[in-house]
Amino acid sequence: MASAAEQLASNLNFAAFAKAEDLKKRIWFTIGALLVYRLGTYIPLPGINPDAFAQAFSSQSKGVLGMFNMFAGGAVQRMAIFALGIMPYISASIIMQLMTSVIPSLESLKKEGEQGRKIINQYTRYGTVLLALVQAYGISIGLEGGNGIVNDPGMFFRISTVVTLVGGTMFLMWLGEQITARGIGNGISLIIFSGIVAGLPRAISGTLELGRTGALSTSLILAIIVLAVVVIAVIVFFERAQRRLLIQYPKRQVGNRMFQGDTSHLPLKLNTSGVIPPIFASSLLLLPATVAGFSQTTNLPAWASMVLASLGHGQPLYMAFYAAMIIFFAFFYTAIVFNPKDTADQLKKHSGFIPGYRPGERTADYIDYVLTRITVIGAIYLVLVCLLPEFLISATGVPFYLGGTSLLIVVSVTLDTVAQIQGHLIAHQYEGLIKKSKLRGGKRSR
């Protein structure tokens, strides 16, 4: 079956795509939904002075606001109705995953299958609303504190801002679920993906403009292009890399027939945590500088000023903390999303075992040992990819944010979406083969 699937995948072409009507409908629906999202990032909040906010944003574009603006596709920079983006939903999802590993009642819900998953998703939506309410109210207070940003400050502005921003986040959450169900790929990931990709043309044009004015040499720009291709190839390799553990199943007898034992593999991803470690590490490191910038205080203590200066982009202390946090969150999140004991119990339940290790605790210890070793490699890979733009910014002053969280998200979502498209095409071809075999069988019977 696996060899047939690989052969079908190798024979995928445009002719097969043209015949897959359901797949084309899904792709068009996804494109339409993403266009709706992009249009929403240009609808501004009511009661905002765009020029005053643009001036205030430019002074904080290198803090947390800059990172959120990247994920929101420029909606923060324009203070649009989608300024909160989908980040409250992602934060609520991560919190729920943490709680399911700590609270026994939620852990039991997680093991109940589809019904339990629906209840957890509902709790996640409630958490999204709560986080969005808090963040939206904080944004309304912060906007009123700015110099001339809000035309008519007051309770009415706060209520309208909270309602608009929370409504925008809930609409994006619903839109992402619709893309997942009726489109192609993961809807939430594609929304973030489209926001990041939307900012790439401006970043590339800014780099080329620096080359035209002579601020960057032509050889340096060519080196950046080559390096970008190499980094993408490295990300693709590590995101697809797996450590496969051999699983064996014993012989079994059904009636008077003896069936040979089967074998399979337990795939362990090299980077189980995905892009969560860089996102968390970036947020925590950029938060102090952003808070200090918003406070606009000039009489900071000497030690505070020194710490803030040391935590700037390209500084050794910033890079050391950034690398340490990425490694910590890589192990922490991997431990949350993958439980070796549960995996070993499932193998034991289905009579599967790893050769050389007794089912149960010994198997769980071995899986944990292998997972720890490959997580070390995955964490080092994340550190190198995420620190690359910091070295470039400090050494060359290139504004194009090569590597880091943005490139990880773009490449990972692209790989996942392409895999789903191939899966739909393979399923379509299988359906065609089954129909042809039925027609041939009917003709023979006649």
Short mmCIF file of C-alpha atoms in Angstrom, two decimals:
data_model
loop_
_atom_site.label_atom_id
_atom_site.label_comp_id
_atom_site.label_asym_id
_atom_site.label_seq_id
_atom_site.Cartn_x
_atom_site.Cartn_y
_atom_site.Cartn_z
CA MET A 1 0.00 0.00 0.00
CA ALA A 2 2.83 2.40 0.89
CA SER A 3 4.66 1.73 -2.40
CA ALA A 4 1.44 2.31 -4.36
CA ALA A 5 0.90 5.61 -2.57
CA GLU A 6 4.47 6.70 -3.31
CA GLN A 7 4.05 5.74 -6.96
CA LEU A 8 0.84 7.73 -7.20
CA ALA A 9 2.46 10.70 -5.50
CA SER A 10 5.33 10.64 -7.99
CA ASN A 11 2.88 10.65 -10.90
CA LEU A 12 0.91 13.71 -9.74
CA ASN A 13 0.58 16.28 -12.52
CA PHE A 14 -1.56 19.14 -13.67
CA ALA A 15 -3.91 16.78 -15.50
CA ALA A 16 -4.79 15.05 -12.23
CA PHE A 17 -5.26 18.42 -10.57
CA ALA A 18 -7.60 19.58 -13.35
CA LYS A 19 -9.87 16.58 -12.77
CA ALA A 20 -10.04 17.03 -8.98
CA GLU A 21 -13.06 19.33 -8.81
CA ASP A 22 -13.45 19.08 -5.04
CA LEU A 23 -9.81 20.07 -4.52
CA LYS A 24 -10.18 23.10 -6.79
CA LYS A 25 -13.26 24.23 -4.85
CA ARG A 26 -11.33 23.93 -1.61
CA ILE A 27 -8.41 25.96 -2.97
CA TRP A 28 -10.70 28.72 -4.28
CA PHE A 29 -12.52 28.85 -0.95
CA THR A 30 -9.20 29.19 0.88
CA ILE A 31 -8.03 31.98 -1.42
CA GLY A 32 -11.33 33.83 -1.00
CA ALA A 33 -11.23 33.54 2.80
CA LEU A 34 -7.65 34.84 2.93
CA LEU A 35 -8.62 37.78 0.70
CA VAL A 36 -11.38 38.66 3.17
CA TYR A 37 -8.79 38.59 5.96
CA ARG A 38 -6.39 40.81 4.04
CA LEU A 39 -9.15 43.35 3.33
CA GLY A 40 -9.96 43.49 7.05
CA THR A 41 -6.39 44.48 7.89
CA TYR A 42 -6.98 47.80 6.06
CA ILE A 43 -10.21 48.80 7.88
CA PRO A 44 -9.13 51.17 10.71
CA LEU A 45 -10.62 51.43 14.16
CA PRO A 46 -13.10 54.30 14.59
CA GLY A 47 -11.91 57.39 16.46
CA ILE A 48 -8.19 56.99 15.68
CA ASN A 49 -5.88 59.67 14.28
CA PRO A 50 -3.83 57.64 11.74
CA ASP A 51 -0.93 60.11 11.52
CA ALA A 52 -0.47 60.35 15.30
CA PHE A 53 -0.65 56.58 15.70
CA ALA A 54 1.82 55.98 12.86
CA GLN A 55 4.30 58.28 14.57
CA ALA A 56 3.84 56.48 17.90
CA PHE A 57 4.12 53.05 16.26
CA SER A 58 7.37 53.91 14.48
CA SER A 59 9.06 54.49 17.83
CA GLN A 60 7.94 51.05 19.08
CA SER A 61 8.21 49.01 15.87
CA LYS A 62 11.20 47.06 17.16
CA GLY A 63 9.41 45.86 20.29
CA VAL A 64 6.55 43.45 20.84
CA LEU A 65 4.36 45.63 18.59
CA GLY A 66 6.68 44.93 15.66
CA MET A 67 6.45 41.19 16.17
CA PHE A 68 2.66 41.26 16.59
CA ASN A 69 2.41 43.48 13.52
CA MET A 70 4.27 40.83 11.52
CA PHE A 71 1.86 38.09 12.66
CA ALA A 72 -1.16 40.36 12.06
CA GLY A 73 -0.13 41.20 8.51
CA GLY A 74 0.38 44.91 9.18
CA ALA A 75 -2.97 45.35 10.96
CA VAL A 76 -1.26 46.66 14.12
CA GLN A 77 0.65 49.28 12.18
CA ARG A 78 -2.65 50.51 10.70
CA MET A 79 -4.59 49.81 13.96
CA ALA A 80 -7.20 47.93 11.96
CA ILE A 81 -10.16 45.88 13.19
CA PHE A 82 -7.96 42.75 12.99
CA ALA A 83 -5.16 44.33 15.07
CA LEU A 84 -5.38 41.59 17.71
CA GLY A 85 -5.14 39.02 14.95
CA ILE A 86 -5.38 35.36 15.82
CA MET A 87 -2.80 35.51 18.64
CA PRO A 88 -5.40 35.37 21.49
CA TYR A 89 -6.68 32.07 20.07
CA ILE A 90 -3.16 30.68 19.80
CA SER A 91 -2.39 31.76 23.38
CA ALA A 92 -5.65 30.19 24.62
CA SER A 93 -4.83 26.95 22.77
CA ILE A 94 -1.38 26.78 24.35
CA ILE A 95 -2.84 27.48 27.81
CA MET A 96 -5.41 24.71 27.32
CA GLN A 97 -2.67 22.27 26.31
CA LEU A 98 -0.78 23.17 29.47
CA MET A 99 -3.90 22.73 31.59
CA THR A 100 -4.78 19.34 30.09
CA SER A 101 -1.45 18.01 31.36
CA VAL A 102 -1.97 19.47 34.85
CA ILE A 103 -5.72 19.21 35.58
CA PRO A 104 -6.94 15.56 35.76
CA SER A 105 -10.50 16.35 34.62
CA LEU A 106 -9.24 18.03 31.43
CA GLU A 107 -6.78 15.19 30.87
CA SER A 108 -9.63 12.68 31.02
CA LEU A 109 -11.61 14.81 28.55
CA LYS A 110 -8.65 14.70 26.17
CA LYS A 111 -8.74 10.89 26.24
CA GLU A 112 -12.47 10.69 25.43
CA GLY A 113 -11.92 11.14 21.71
CA GLU A 114 -13.99 13.37 19.46
CA GLN A 115 -16.53 14.37 22.11
CA GLY A 116 -13.83 15.40 24.56
CA ARG A 117 -12.01 17.33 21.86
CA LYS A 118 -15.17 19.33 21.11
CA ILE A 119 -15.52 20.29 24.79
CA ILE A 120 -11.87 21.35 25.00
CA ASN A 121 -12.27 23.41 21.81
CA GLN A 122 -15.26 25.15 23.38
CA TYR A 123 -13.19 25.98 26.48
CA THR A 124 -10.49 27.29 24.14
CA ARG A 125 -13.01 29.65 22.52
CA TYR A 126 -14.08 30.95 25.92
CA GLY A 127 -10.43 31.52 26.80
CA THR A 128 -9.92 33.34 23.51
CA VAL A 129 -12.76 35.75 24.30
CA LEU A 130 -11.38 36.40 27.77
CA LEU A 131 -7.83 37.06 26.54
CA ALA A 132 -9.10 39.23 23.70
CA LEU A 133 -11.20 41.29 26.12
CA VAL A 134 -8.21 41.95 28.37
CA GLN A 135 -5.88 42.79 25.47
CA ALA A 136 -8.44 44.97 23.70
CA TYR A 137 -9.15 46.98 26.85
CA GLY A 138 -5.40 47.41 27.41
CA ILE A 139 -5.03 48.65 23.83
CA SER A 140 -7.86 51.16 24.30
CA ILE A 141 -6.22 52.51 27.46
CA GLY A 142 -2.83 52.68 25.74
CA LEU A 143 -4.26 54.52 22.75
CA GLU A 144 -5.91 57.09 25.01
CA GLY A 145 -2.58 57.64 26.75
CA GLY A 146 -0.90 58.54 23.47
CA ASN A 147 -0.43 62.13 22.35
CA GLY A 148 -3.36 62.96 20.07
CA ILE A 149 -3.97 59.38 18.90
CA VAL A 150 -7.63 59.26 20.00
CA ASN A 151 -9.92 61.99 18.70
CA ASP A 152 -12.51 61.71 21.49
CA PRO A 153 -11.23 59.75 24.54
CA GLY A 154 -13.75 58.33 26.98
CA MET A 155 -15.80 55.30 27.90
CA PHE A 156 -17.57 55.20 24.53
CA PHE A 157 -14.23 54.92 22.72
CA ARG A 158 -13.08 52.14 25.06
CA ILE A 159 -16.29 50.13 24.62
CA SER A 160 -16.30 50.53 20.83
CA THR A 161 -12.61 49.56 20.63
CA VAL A 162 -13.09 46.46 22.80
CA VAL A 163 -16.17 45.34 20.85
CA THR A 164 -14.45 45.90 17.49
CA LEU A 165 -11.16 44.17 18.35
CA VAL A 166 -12.78 41.21 20.12
CA GLY A 167 -15.25 40.83 17.24
CA GLY A 168 -12.36 40.88 14.76
CA THR A 169 -10.52 38.13 16.64
CA MET A 170 -13.64 35.95 16.91
CA PHE A 171 -14.31 36.42 13.19
CA LEU A 172 -10.75 35.33 12.38
CA MET A 173 -11.13 32.29 14.63
CA TRP A 174 -14.35 31.35 12.82
CA LEU A 175 -12.72 32.02 9.44
CA GLY A 176 -9.79 29.78 10.33
CA GLU A 177 -12.13 26.95 11.32
CA GLN A 178 -14.02 27.35 8.04
CA ILE A 179 -10.77 27.15 6.05
CA THR A 180 -9.79 23.97 7.91
CA ALA A 181 -13.19 22.36 7.31
CA ARG A 182 -14.04 23.57 3.79
CA GLY A 183 -10.69 24.69 2.42
CA ILE A 184 -7.19 23.25 2.24
CA GLY A 185 -4.60 23.29 5.03
CA ASN A 186 -4.82 24.49 8.62
CA GLY A 187 -6.87 27.69 8.67
CA ILE A 188 -5.22 29.35 11.67
CA SER A 189 -1.73 28.67 10.30
CA LEU A 190 -2.69 29.96 6.86
CA ILE A 191 -4.00 33.23 8.33
CA ILE A 192 -0.66 33.81 10.07
CA PHE A 193 1.16 32.68 6.92
CA SER A 194 -0.68 35.18 4.71
CA GLY A 195 0.06 38.00 7.16
CA ILE A 196 3.79 37.27 7.11
CA VAL A 197 3.97 36.80 3.34
CA ALA A 198 2.14 40.10 2.83
CA GLY A 199 5.09 41.91 4.42
CA LEU A 200 7.78 40.20 2.34
CA PRO A 201 7.49 42.43 -0.78
CA ARG A 202 8.07 45.56 1.31
CA ALA A 203 11.05 43.96 3.07
CA ILE A 204 12.58 42.82 -0.24
CA SER A 205 11.98 46.21 -1.89
CA GLY A 206 13.58 47.94 1.13
CA THR A 207 16.67 45.76 0.78
CA LEU A 208 16.90 46.43 -2.97
CA GLU A 209 16.45 50.16 -2.34
CA LEU A 210 19.44 50.07 0.02
CA GLY A 211 21.40 48.40 -2.77
CA ARG A 212 20.34 51.06 -5.28
CA THR A 213 21.44 53.89 -2.99
CA GLY A 214 24.74 52.17 -2.26
CA ALA A 215 24.05 51.42 1.42
CA LEU A 216 24.41 47.69 0.61
CA SER A 217 26.76 46.26 -1.98
CA THR A 218 25.52 44.07 -4.82
CA SER A 219 27.65 41.17 -3.65
CA LEU A 220 26.10 41.36 -0.18
CA ILE A 221 22.56 41.30 -1.63
CA LEU A 222 23.46 38.25 -3.76
CA ALA A 223 24.94 36.58 -0.69
CA ILE A 224 21.70 37.25 1.19
CA ILE A 225 19.66 35.63 -1.60
CA VAL A 226 21.90 32.55 -1.61
CA LEU A 227 21.76 32.37 2.17
CA ALA A 228 17.96 32.59 2.10
CA VAL A 229 17.80 29.58 -0.24
CA VAL A 230 20.19 27.63 1.99
CA VAL A 231 18.21 28.47 5.14
CA ILE A 232 14.95 27.37 3.49
CA ALA A 233 16.56 24.07 2.46
CA VAL A 234 17.82 23.54 6.02
CA ILE A 235 14.37 24.25 7.48
CA VAL A 236 12.71 21.83 5.05
CA PHE A 237 15.22 19.12 5.95
CA PHE A 238 14.86 19.49 9.72
CA GLU A 239 11.07 19.92 9.66
CA ARG A 240 10.73 16.65 7.74
CA ALA A 241 13.38 14.80 9.74
CA GLN A 242 12.13 11.93 11.91
CA ARG A 243 13.55 9.25 14.14
CA ARG A 244 11.58 6.08 13.47
CA LEU A 245 11.41 3.45 16.19
CA LEU A 246 10.74 -0.11 15.01
CA ILE A 247 7.50 -1.55 16.43
CA GLN A 248 6.78 -5.28 16.20
CA TYR A 249 3.53 -7.15 16.72
CA PRO A 250 3.54 -10.85 17.67
CA LYS A 251 2.05 -13.69 15.67
CA ARG A 252 -1.67 -14.22 16.13
CA GLN A 253 -4.01 -17.10 15.43
CA VAL A 254 -7.48 -16.59 14.00
CA GLY A 255 -9.38 -19.87 13.93
CA ASN A 256 -7.09 -22.47 12.40
CA ARG A 257 -4.96 -19.92 10.55
CA MET A 258 -1.71 -18.45 11.91
CA PHE A 259 -0.86 -14.90 10.83
CA GLN A 260 2.71 -13.63 10.81
CA GLY A 261 3.66 -10.80 13.12
CA ASP A 262 3.51 -7.34 11.57
CA THR A 263 6.00 -4.47 11.89
CA SER A 264 5.55 -0.71 11.81
CA HIS A 265 7.35 2.42 12.92
CA LEU A 266 6.77 5.05 15.59
CA PRO A 267 7.83 8.41 14.03
CA LEU A 268 9.36 10.99 16.39
CA LYS A 269 9.80 14.43 14.84
CA LEU A 270 13.14 16.11 15.28
CA ASN A 271 11.38 19.40 16.03
CA THR A 272 8.28 18.37 17.97
CA SER A 273 7.72 21.82 19.47
CA GLY A 274 7.45 23.59 16.09
CA VAL A 275 7.59 27.40 16.17
CA ILE A 276 6.30 27.80 19.74
CA PRO A 277 9.78 28.25 21.39
CA PRO A 278 10.86 31.22 19.21
CA ILE A 279 7.47 32.94 19.65
CA PHE A 280 7.56 32.65 23.44
CA ALA A 281 11.24 33.62 23.68
CA SER A 282 10.81 36.67 21.44
CA SER A 283 7.77 37.89 23.38
CA LEU A 284 9.48 37.63 26.76
CA LEU A 285 12.68 39.33 25.61
CA LEU A 286 10.99 42.20 23.77
CA LEU A 287 8.47 42.93 26.52
CA PRO A 288 10.77 44.92 28.88
CA ALA A 289 11.99 47.24 26.13
CA THR A 290 8.43 47.85 24.92
CA VAL A 291 7.14 48.66 28.40
CA ALA A 292 10.04 51.04 28.96
CA GLY A 293 9.37 52.74 25.63
CA PHE A 294 5.68 53.23 26.38
CA SER A 295 6.42 54.65 29.83
CA GLN A 296 8.52 57.38 28.16
CA THR A 297 10.49 57.91 31.31
CA THR A 298 13.88 59.56 31.06
CA ASN A 299 14.94 59.16 34.70
CA LEU A 300 15.46 55.39 34.66
CA PRO A 301 18.09 54.02 37.08
CA ALA A 302 21.53 53.41 35.64
CA TRP A 303 21.26 49.63 36.06
CA ALA A 304 17.88 49.56 34.27
CA SER A 305 19.23 51.54 31.35
CA MET A 306 22.23 49.22 31.14
CA VAL A 307 20.00 46.09 31.16
CA LEU A 308 17.71 47.50 28.48
CA ALA A 309 20.71 48.42 26.32
CA SER A 310 22.16 44.90 26.76
CA LEU A 311 18.84 43.32 25.71
CA GLY A 312 18.78 45.15 22.36
CA HIS A 313 18.94 43.35 19.01
CA GLY A 314 22.39 42.03 18.22
CA GLN A 315 23.72 42.40 21.78
CA PRO A 316 25.54 39.35 23.28
CA LEU A 317 23.27 39.24 26.36
CA TYR A 318 20.16 39.32 24.18
CA MET A 319 21.41 36.45 22.03
CA ALA A 320 22.41 34.39 25.08
CA PHE A 321 19.00 34.80 26.72
CA TYR A 322 17.24 34.20 23.40
CA ALA A 323 19.10 30.92 22.83
CA ALA A 324 18.54 29.77 26.43
CA MET A 325 14.80 30.48 26.26
CA ILE A 326 14.40 28.70 22.92
CA ILE A 327 16.11 25.60 24.32
CA PHE A 328 14.00 25.71 27.49
CA PHE A 329 10.67 26.08 25.66
CA ALA A 330 11.66 23.41 23.12
CA PHE A 331 12.01 20.83 25.90
CA PHE A 332 9.08 22.21 27.89
CA TYR A 333 6.58 22.17 25.02
CA THR A 334 7.78 18.78 23.75
CA ALA A 335 7.13 17.33 27.20
CA ILE A 336 3.59 18.73 27.08
CA VAL A 337 2.53 17.58 23.61
CA PHE A 338 4.19 14.13 23.69
CA ASN A 339 3.85 11.76 26.62
CA PRO A 340 6.12 8.67 26.33
CA LYS A 341 4.15 6.84 29.04
CA ASP A 342 0.86 7.20 27.17
CA THR A 343 2.52 6.06 23.95
CA ALA A 344 4.00 3.01 25.67
CA ASP A 345 0.59 2.17 27.18
CA GLN A 346 -1.04 2.37 23.76
CA LEU A 347 1.58 0.05 22.27
CA LYS A 348 1.07 -2.41 25.12
CA LYS A 349 -2.70 -2.24 24.66
CA HIS A 350 -2.35 -3.24 20.99
CA SER A 351 0.30 -5.92 21.77
CA GLY A 352 3.07 -3.89 20.13
CA PHE A 353 6.61 -3.71 21.48
CA ILE A 354 10.03 -2.28 20.69
CA PRO A 355 12.57 -5.10 20.17
CA GLY A 356 14.87 -5.41 23.17
CA TYR A 357 12.61 -3.52 25.59
CA ARG A 358 9.85 -4.88 27.77
CA PRO A 359 6.39 -3.35 27.23
CA GLY A 360 5.33 -0.73 29.73
CA GLU A 361 7.80 1.27 31.82
CA ARG A 362 10.97 0.12 30.06
CA THR A 363 9.49 1.07 26.69
CA ALA A 364 8.42 4.49 28.03
CA ASP A 365 11.94 5.12 29.38
CA TYR A 366 13.49 4.21 26.03
CA ILE A 367 11.09 6.47 24.08
CA ASP A 368 11.82 9.31 26.52
CA TYR A 369 15.57 8.72 26.10
CA VAL A 370 15.37 8.89 22.29
CA LEU A 371 13.01 11.89 22.37
CA THR A 372 15.37 13.81 24.67
CA ARG A 373 18.34 13.21 22.37
CA ILE A 374 16.56 14.31 19.19
CA THR A 375 15.04 17.33 21.00
CA VAL A 376 18.59 18.50 21.74
CA ILE A 377 19.30 18.51 18.00
CA GLY A 378 15.96 20.19 17.26
CA ALA A 379 16.60 22.91 19.85
CA ILE A 380 20.07 23.63 18.44
CA TYR A 381 18.54 23.88 14.95
CA LEU A 382 15.94 26.39 16.19
CA VAL A 383 18.63 28.46 17.92
CA LEU A 384 20.81 28.65 14.81
CA VAL A 385 17.93 29.57 12.50
CA CYS A 386 16.54 32.20 14.89
CA LEU A 387 19.91 33.79 15.73
CA LEU A 388 20.92 34.10 12.08
CA PRO A 389 18.91 37.31 11.49
CA GLU A 390 20.31 38.80 14.70
CA PHE A 391 23.85 38.32 13.39
CA LEU A 392 22.86 39.79 10.01
CA ILE A 393 21.18 42.83 11.56
CA SER A 394 24.12 43.56 13.86
CA ALA A 395 26.81 42.91 11.23
CA THR A 396 25.30 44.39 8.05
CA GLY A 397 22.23 46.40 9.10
CA VAL A 398 20.05 44.49 6.63
CA PRO A 399 16.38 45.19 7.47
CA PHE A 400 15.19 41.99 5.79
CA TYR A 401 14.42 39.63 8.67
CA LEU A 402 15.97 36.47 7.19
CA GLY A 403 15.24 33.34 9.17
CA GLY A 404 13.65 33.39 12.59
CA THR A 405 10.06 32.69 13.47
CA SER A 406 8.61 34.19 10.29
CA LEU A 407 10.56 31.94 7.91
CA LEU A 408 9.90 28.89 10.09
CA ILE A 409 6.15 29.54 9.91
CA VAL A 410 6.18 30.19 6.17
CA VAL A 411 8.11 27.03 5.32
CA SER A 412 6.23 24.80 7.80
CA VAL A 413 2.79 25.94 6.61
CA THR A 414 3.84 25.56 2.98
CA LEU A 415 5.01 21.99 3.57
CA ASP A 416 1.81 21.11 5.41
CA THR A 417 -0.44 22.63 2.73
CA VAL A 418 1.42 20.93 -0.13
CA ALA A 419 1.17 17.60 1.72
CA GLN A 420 -2.59 18.04 2.08
CA ILE A 421 -2.96 18.89 -1.61
CA GLN A 422 -1.02 15.76 -2.53
CA GLY A 423 -3.20 13.74 -0.17
CA HIS A 424 -6.36 15.00 -1.89
CA LEU A 425 -4.90 14.21 -5.32
CA ILE A 426 -3.90 10.70 -4.24
CA ALA A 427 -7.38 10.09 -2.82
CA HIS A 428 -8.91 11.37 -6.07
CA GLN A 429 -6.76 9.02 -8.15
CA TYR A 430 -7.63 6.08 -5.90
CA GLU A 431 -11.32 6.86 -6.37
CA GLY A 432 -10.78 6.88 -10.13
CA LEU A 433 -9.02 3.51 -10.02
CA ILE A 434 -11.81 2.01 -7.91
CA LYS A 435 -14.48 3.26 -10.33
CA LYS A 436 -12.57 1.85 -13.30
CA SER A 437 -12.17 -1.54 -11.61
CA LYS A 438 -15.91 -1.64 -10.85
CA LEU A 439 -16.76 -0.82 -14.46
CA ARG A 440 -14.42 -3.54 -15.72
CA GLY A 441 -15.90 -6.02 -13.25
CA GLY A 442 -19.43 -5.17 -14.42
CA LYS A 443 -18.50 -5.66 -18.08
CA ARG A 444 -16.89 -9.05 -17.37
CA SER A 445 -19.94 -10.25 -15.46
CA ARG A 446 -22.09 -9.40 -18.47
#
